[in-house]
Amino acid sequence: MDEGINKRKTEHIRLCLEDHVEGVDKSTGLEGISFIHNALPEINFADINLRSHFLDKPIKAPFLVSSMTGGSELAAQINQNLAKAAEEKGWAVALGSTRALLESDAHQESFLIRKHAPSVPLIANLGAVQLNYGYGAEACRRIVELTGADSIVLHFNPLQEAVQDEGDLNFENLLPKIEKVCSALDVPVGAKEVGFGIDGTIAKKLYNAGISYIDVAGAGGTSWSQVEKLRSNDPLKKAAAEAFNNWGIPTKDCIVSVRSALEDVPVPVVSSGGMKTGVDAAKALTIGADVIGFARKLLQAATESDEAVMQTMEQIELELKMTMFGIGAKTMDDLKNTKRVSIMGKSLLED
């Protein structure tokens, strides 16, 4: 099992770094949002403040290093670099699936990054489907204890599992099991997709089951059906996966749908899935996101050093600040409430 986990996790990283793993003709939908330039912003660029909160902790910017990897030698170095950079820049950071942490003694160090990120929000991660394969509240509690995490997020990936050669396909009757986990744990439990999106209907069911925050993880970035197609040895699955190369709900549509369904409850919405720039982040924040998750954007730098990751983070932060300067928004609240935005050609300034 050790060798199998290591091989799969390493293959995932290599494919995301070296191959075309984005959906075909699929975007985040954020290109339909544009900002209305403010020639008289009436603010000092130096006063722009990106500070926010997530999981009852302050963060220096509304950003999350999204769940990517763990359980291999290569993953250990990547997660260490990500954790060090996140701590320095004040970003939240999430682990890849921690199932391997419980199933294998090998490469446990790849998940034990709290020592590198002692103060920022840290999120552990487990596939929701594993609740049908012998995992439950006690396993989740053990993962939180081992990692020192502030939260655990359950990821939902039915299409990935359907294409993956080793996929777990029993997604039946998960909601009551999720409710038991949420009730039993002392830390917040989140929910995320892996790049095909969560809509408002599903988000409301998850919230009613006790989920504390929703990471929409919409389409427009990495497609895990594409990743699994590339590593599959099953010619039938490889051929079938081609029919799903543009599957998923665009990230923009996910944010709007989830925020609308949960408009009366203070549920943080994380926007991940194809996020590449600080301008993307600004767009997502104006339509209802609270935290923006970046994954593959940081991956190449994370194979190099924590300094390289920080340089990429600094660029994203600068892009967000420049966007805010361009519309005269000094704080996150100013950005979220701005009317200097046009959505699908409809200017909020006209309202």
Coordinates of C-alpha atoms in Angstrom, one line a residue:
M1 CA 0.0 0.0 0.0
D2 CA 2.9 2.4 0.8
E3 CA 4.3 2.1 -2.7
G4 CA 0.9 2.5 -4.3
I5 CA 0.0 5.7 -2.4
N6 CA 3.5 7.2 -3.1
K7 CA 3.2 6.3 -6.8
R8 CA -0.3 7.8 -7.3
K9 CA 0.5 11.0 -5.4
T10 CA 3.7 11.5 -7.3
E11 CA 2.0 10.8 -10.6
H12 CA -0.7 13.4 -9.7
I13 CA 2.0 16.0 -9.1
R14 CA 4.0 15.3 -12.2
L15 CA 0.9 15.4 -14.4
C16 CA -0.2 18.7 -13.0
L17 CA 3.2 20.2 -13.5
E18 CA 4.0 18.7 -17.0
D19 CA 0.8 17.9 -18.9
H20 CA -2.4 19.6 -20.0
V21 CA -4.8 18.9 -17.2
E22 CA -7.3 21.8 -17.6
G23 CA -10.7 21.2 -18.9
V24 CA -11.3 21.8 -22.7
D25 CA -13.2 24.9 -23.6
K26 CA -14.1 25.4 -20.0
S27 CA -13.5 28.7 -18.1
T28 CA -14.2 30.0 -14.6
G29 CA -16.8 32.4 -16.0
L30 CA -15.0 35.3 -14.3
E31 CA -14.2 36.8 -17.7
G32 CA -17.8 38.0 -17.7
I33 CA -16.9 40.3 -14.8
S34 CA -15.0 43.5 -15.3
F35 CA -14.2 46.5 -13.1
I36 CA -15.1 50.1 -13.9
H37 CA -11.9 52.2 -13.6
N38 CA -11.9 55.0 -11.1
A39 CA -9.7 57.8 -12.2
L40 CA -10.1 59.5 -8.8
P41 CA -9.7 56.7 -6.2
E42 CA -9.2 59.2 -3.3
I43 CA -7.1 56.7 -1.4
N44 CA -3.4 56.2 -0.7
F45 CA -2.1 52.9 -2.3
A46 CA 0.0 52.4 0.9
D47 CA -3.2 52.3 3.0
I48 CA -4.8 49.4 1.1
N49 CA -5.5 46.7 3.6
L50 CA -6.0 43.0 2.6
R51 CA -6.5 41.7 6.1
S52 CA -9.3 39.3 6.8
H53 CA -10.4 36.4 9.0
F54 CA -10.9 32.7 8.4
L55 CA -11.6 29.9 10.9
D56 CA -11.6 32.4 13.8
K57 CA -8.0 33.4 13.0
P58 CA -6.7 36.6 11.4
I59 CA -5.1 36.3 7.9
K60 CA -3.0 39.0 6.3
A61 CA -4.8 38.5 2.9
P62 CA -8.0 36.7 1.9
F63 CA -6.1 33.8 0.5
L64 CA -5.8 30.0 1.0
V65 CA -3.2 27.6 -0.3
S66 CA -5.7 25.1 -1.6
S67 CA -5.4 21.3 -1.0
M68 CA -2.9 19.8 -3.3
T69 CA -0.9 16.9 -2.1
G70 CA 0.7 14.6 0.5
G71 CA 1.8 11.1 1.0
S72 CA 4.9 11.0 -1.2
E73 CA 8.5 12.1 -1.0
L74 CA 8.0 14.9 -3.5
A75 CA 4.9 16.0 -1.7
A76 CA 6.8 16.4 1.6
Q77 CA 9.1 19.1 0.1
I78 CA 6.2 20.8 -1.7
N79 CA 4.1 21.0 1.5
Q80 CA 7.0 22.2 3.5
N81 CA 7.7 25.1 1.1
L82 CA 4.0 26.0 0.9
A83 CA 3.7 26.0 4.7
K84 CA 6.7 28.2 5.2
A85 CA 5.5 30.6 2.6
A86 CA 2.0 30.7 4.0
E87 CA 3.2 31.4 7.5
E88 CA 5.4 34.2 6.2
K89 CA 2.7 35.8 4.1
G90 CA -0.2 35.1 6.5
W91 CA -2.2 32.9 4.2
A92 CA -4.3 29.9 5.3
V93 CA -3.0 26.6 4.1
A94 CA -4.7 23.2 3.4
L95 CA -3.3 19.7 3.1
G96 CA -4.0 17.2 0.4
S97 CA -6.0 14.1 1.3
T98 CA -4.8 12.8 4.6
R99 CA -6.1 9.3 4.1
A100 CA -2.5 8.2 3.5
L101 CA -1.6 9.6 6.9
L102 CA -3.7 6.9 8.6
E103 CA -3.1 4.1 6.1
S104 CA 0.7 4.3 5.7
D105 CA 3.7 5.0 7.9
A106 CA 5.6 6.2 4.8
H107 CA 5.8 9.9 4.1
Q108 CA 3.8 11.0 7.1
E109 CA 6.1 14.0 7.3
S110 CA 4.5 15.3 4.2
F111 CA 1.4 16.1 6.3
L112 CA 3.0 17.3 9.5
I113 CA 3.6 20.9 8.5
R114 CA 2.2 22.7 11.5
K115 CA 5.7 23.3 12.8
H116 CA 6.3 25.3 9.6
A117 CA 3.1 27.2 9.8
P118 CA 2.4 27.6 13.5
S119 CA 0.0 30.6 13.5
V120 CA -2.0 30.5 10.2
P121 CA -5.2 28.5 9.7
L122 CA -4.4 24.9 8.8
I123 CA -6.9 22.6 7.2
A124 CA -6.7 18.9 7.0
N125 CA -8.5 17.0 4.3
L126 CA -10.3 13.7 3.7
G127 CA -12.4 12.3 0.8
A128 CA -16.0 12.4 1.9
V129 CA -16.5 9.0 0.1
Q130 CA -14.2 7.4 2.7
L131 CA -17.0 7.7 5.2
N132 CA -18.4 4.7 3.3
Y133 CA -15.1 2.8 3.5
G134 CA -14.5 2.5 7.2
Y135 CA -13.7 6.1 8.1
G136 CA -15.8 8.1 10.5
A137 CA -15.7 10.7 13.2
E138 CA -12.9 9.0 15.1
A139 CA -10.7 8.8 12.0
C140 CA -11.3 12.5 11.3
R141 CA -10.5 13.4 14.9
R142 CA -7.3 11.4 14.7
I143 CA -6.3 13.3 11.5
V144 CA -7.0 16.7 13.2
E145 CA -4.9 15.6 16.2
L146 CA -2.0 14.3 14.2
T147 CA -1.8 17.4 11.9
G148 CA -2.7 20.0 14.5
A149 CA -5.3 21.4 12.1
D150 CA -7.8 24.1 12.9
S151 CA -10.4 22.4 10.6
I152 CA -10.9 19.4 8.4
V153 CA -12.5 19.7 4.9
L154 CA -14.3 16.8 3.3
H155 CA -13.7 16.7 -0.4
F156 CA -16.3 15.5 -2.9
N157 CA -14.9 14.0 -6.2
P158 CA -17.3 11.5 -7.7
L159 CA -16.2 12.1 -11.3
Q160 CA -12.5 11.7 -10.4
E161 CA -13.2 8.5 -8.6
A162 CA -15.2 7.2 -11.6
V163 CA -12.2 7.7 -13.9
Q164 CA -9.5 6.7 -11.4
D165 CA -8.3 3.1 -11.8
E166 CA -8.4 2.7 -8.0
G167 CA -11.6 4.8 -7.5
D168 CA -14.0 4.4 -4.6
L169 CA -17.5 4.6 -6.1
N170 CA -20.0 4.2 -3.3
F171 CA -21.3 7.7 -2.6
E172 CA -24.6 6.4 -1.3
N173 CA -26.1 7.8 1.9
L174 CA -23.2 10.1 2.8
L175 CA -25.2 13.0 4.2
P176 CA -26.1 11.4 7.5
K177 CA -22.5 10.3 8.0
I178 CA -21.3 13.8 7.3
E179 CA -23.7 15.0 9.9
K180 CA -22.3 12.6 12.5
V181 CA -18.7 13.9 11.8
C182 CA -19.8 17.5 12.1
S183 CA -21.5 16.8 15.4
A184 CA -18.7 14.8 16.8
L185 CA -15.7 17.1 16.0
D186 CA -14.6 20.1 18.1
V187 CA -13.3 21.9 15.0
P188 CA -15.2 23.3 12.0
V189 CA -15.8 20.8 9.2
G190 CA -15.8 22.2 5.6
A191 CA -16.8 20.8 2.3
K192 CA -15.1 21.2 -1.1
E193 CA -15.2 19.8 -4.6
V194 CA -12.0 19.2 -6.5
G195 CA -12.7 21.3 -9.6
F196 CA -16.2 20.4 -10.8
G197 CA -18.1 22.7 -8.5
I198 CA -20.6 22.9 -5.7
D199 CA -24.0 24.6 -6.4
G200 CA -26.4 26.2 -4.0
T201 CA -28.7 23.3 -3.7
I202 CA -25.9 21.0 -2.6
A203 CA -24.3 23.7 -0.4
K204 CA -27.6 24.1 1.5
K205 CA -27.8 20.3 2.1
L206 CA -24.3 20.3 3.4
Y207 CA -24.9 23.4 5.7
N208 CA -28.0 21.7 7.1
A209 CA -25.8 18.7 7.9
G210 CA -23.5 20.9 9.9
I211 CA -20.8 21.9 7.4
S212 CA -19.2 25.2 8.5
Y213 CA -17.9 26.6 5.2
I214 CA -18.1 25.8 1.5
D215 CA -15.1 25.7 -0.9
V216 CA -16.9 25.8 -4.3
A217 CA -13.8 24.5 -6.2
G218 CA -15.5 25.2 -9.5
A219 CA -14.6 24.3 -13.1
G220 CA -12.1 26.4 -15.1
G221 CA -8.9 25.1 -13.7
T222 CA -7.4 21.6 -13.2
S223 CA -9.8 18.8 -14.3
W224 CA -9.2 15.7 -12.3
S225 CA -11.0 13.6 -14.8
Q226 CA -8.3 14.7 -17.2
V227 CA -5.5 13.9 -14.7
E228 CA -6.9 10.5 -14.0
K229 CA -7.4 9.8 -17.7
L230 CA -3.7 10.5 -18.3
R231 CA -2.6 8.0 -15.6
S232 CA -5.2 5.3 -16.3
N233 CA -4.3 1.9 -17.6
D234 CA -7.9 1.1 -18.6
P235 CA -8.4 1.9 -22.3
L236 CA -12.2 2.0 -21.8
K237 CA -12.0 4.6 -19.0
K238 CA -9.5 6.7 -20.9
A239 CA -11.8 6.8 -23.9
A240 CA -14.9 7.5 -21.7
A241 CA -13.1 10.3 -19.9
E242 CA -12.8 12.3 -23.1
A243 CA -16.6 12.9 -23.0
F244 CA -16.1 14.8 -19.7
N245 CA -13.2 17.1 -20.7
N246 CA -15.5 20.2 -20.3
W247 CA -17.6 18.9 -17.3
G248 CA -18.3 21.1 -14.3
I249 CA -19.9 24.2 -13.0
P250 CA -17.9 27.4 -13.7
T251 CA -16.4 28.9 -10.5
K252 CA -18.4 32.2 -11.0
D253 CA -21.7 30.3 -11.2
C254 CA -20.8 28.3 -8.1
I255 CA -20.2 31.4 -6.0
V256 CA -23.4 33.1 -7.1
S257 CA -25.5 30.0 -6.6
V258 CA -24.0 29.1 -3.1
R259 CA -24.2 32.7 -1.9
S260 CA -27.8 33.0 -3.0
A261 CA -28.8 29.7 -1.4
L262 CA -27.1 30.6 1.9
E263 CA -27.7 34.4 1.9
D264 CA -29.4 34.4 5.3
V265 CA -26.6 32.5 7.1
P266 CA -23.0 33.6 7.7
V267 CA -21.3 30.7 6.0
P268 CA -17.8 31.5 4.6
V269 CA -17.5 30.8 0.9
V270 CA -14.1 29.8 -0.5
S271 CA -13.5 30.4 -4.2
S272 CA -11.1 28.0 -5.8
G273 CA -11.0 26.4 -9.2
G274 CA -9.0 28.1 -11.9
M275 CA -7.9 31.1 -9.8
K276 CA -4.7 32.5 -11.4
T277 CA -4.4 36.2 -10.5
G278 CA -5.2 38.8 -7.9
V279 CA -7.7 40.2 -10.5
D280 CA -9.5 36.9 -10.5
A281 CA -9.6 37.0 -6.7
A282 CA -11.0 40.5 -6.7
K283 CA -13.8 39.4 -9.1
A284 CA -14.7 36.5 -6.9
L285 CA -14.7 38.6 -3.8
T286 CA -17.1 41.1 -5.4
I287 CA -19.7 38.4 -6.1
G288 CA -19.7 36.7 -2.7
A289 CA -16.5 34.8 -2.0
D290 CA -14.8 35.4 1.3
V291 CA -11.5 33.6 0.8
I292 CA -9.7 32.7 -2.5
G293 CA -7.9 29.4 -2.9
F294 CA -4.9 29.0 -5.2
A295 CA -3.5 25.6 -6.1
R296 CA -1.7 24.9 -9.4
K297 CA -0.7 28.5 -9.6
L298 CA 1.7 27.8 -6.7
L299 CA 2.7 24.3 -7.5
Q300 CA 5.7 24.9 -9.7
A301 CA 7.2 27.4 -7.3
A302 CA 6.6 24.9 -4.4
T303 CA 8.9 22.4 -6.1
E304 CA 11.7 25.0 -6.0
S305 CA 11.7 26.8 -2.6
D306 CA 9.5 28.7 -0.1
E307 CA 11.1 31.9 -1.4
A308 CA 9.7 31.1 -4.9
V309 CA 6.3 30.5 -3.5
M310 CA 6.4 33.8 -1.6
Q311 CA 7.3 35.6 -4.8
T312 CA 4.2 34.2 -6.5
M313 CA 2.1 35.1 -3.5
E314 CA 3.5 38.6 -3.5
Q315 CA 2.5 39.0 -7.2
I316 CA -1.0 37.8 -6.5
E317 CA -1.3 40.2 -3.5
L318 CA 0.0 43.1 -5.6
E319 CA -2.5 42.3 -8.4
L320 CA -5.3 42.4 -5.8
K321 CA -4.1 45.7 -4.4
M322 CA -3.7 47.3 -7.9
T323 CA -7.3 46.2 -8.7
M324 CA -8.5 47.8 -5.4
F325 CA -6.6 51.0 -6.2
G326 CA -8.1 51.1 -9.6
I327 CA -11.6 51.2 -8.2
G328 CA -10.9 53.1 -5.0
A329 CA -11.4 50.3 -2.5
K330 CA -9.2 50.5 0.6
T331 CA -10.4 47.4 2.5
M332 CA -12.0 44.0 1.9
D333 CA -15.4 45.4 2.8
D334 CA -14.9 48.2 0.3
L335 CA -14.1 45.7 -2.4
K336 CA -17.0 43.4 -1.5
N337 CA -19.5 46.3 -1.6
T338 CA -18.1 48.2 -4.6
K339 CA -20.5 49.2 -7.4
R340 CA -17.6 49.8 -9.7
V341 CA -18.1 46.4 -11.3
S342 CA -19.9 45.2 -14.4
I343 CA -21.3 41.7 -14.6
M344 CA -22.1 40.3 -18.0
G345 CA -22.3 43.9 -19.3
K346 CA -24.6 45.1 -16.5
S347 CA -23.0 47.9 -14.5
L348 CA -23.8 48.1 -10.8
L349 CA -23.3 51.9 -11.1
E350 CA -26.5 52.1 -13.0
D351 CA -28.5 50.7 -10.2

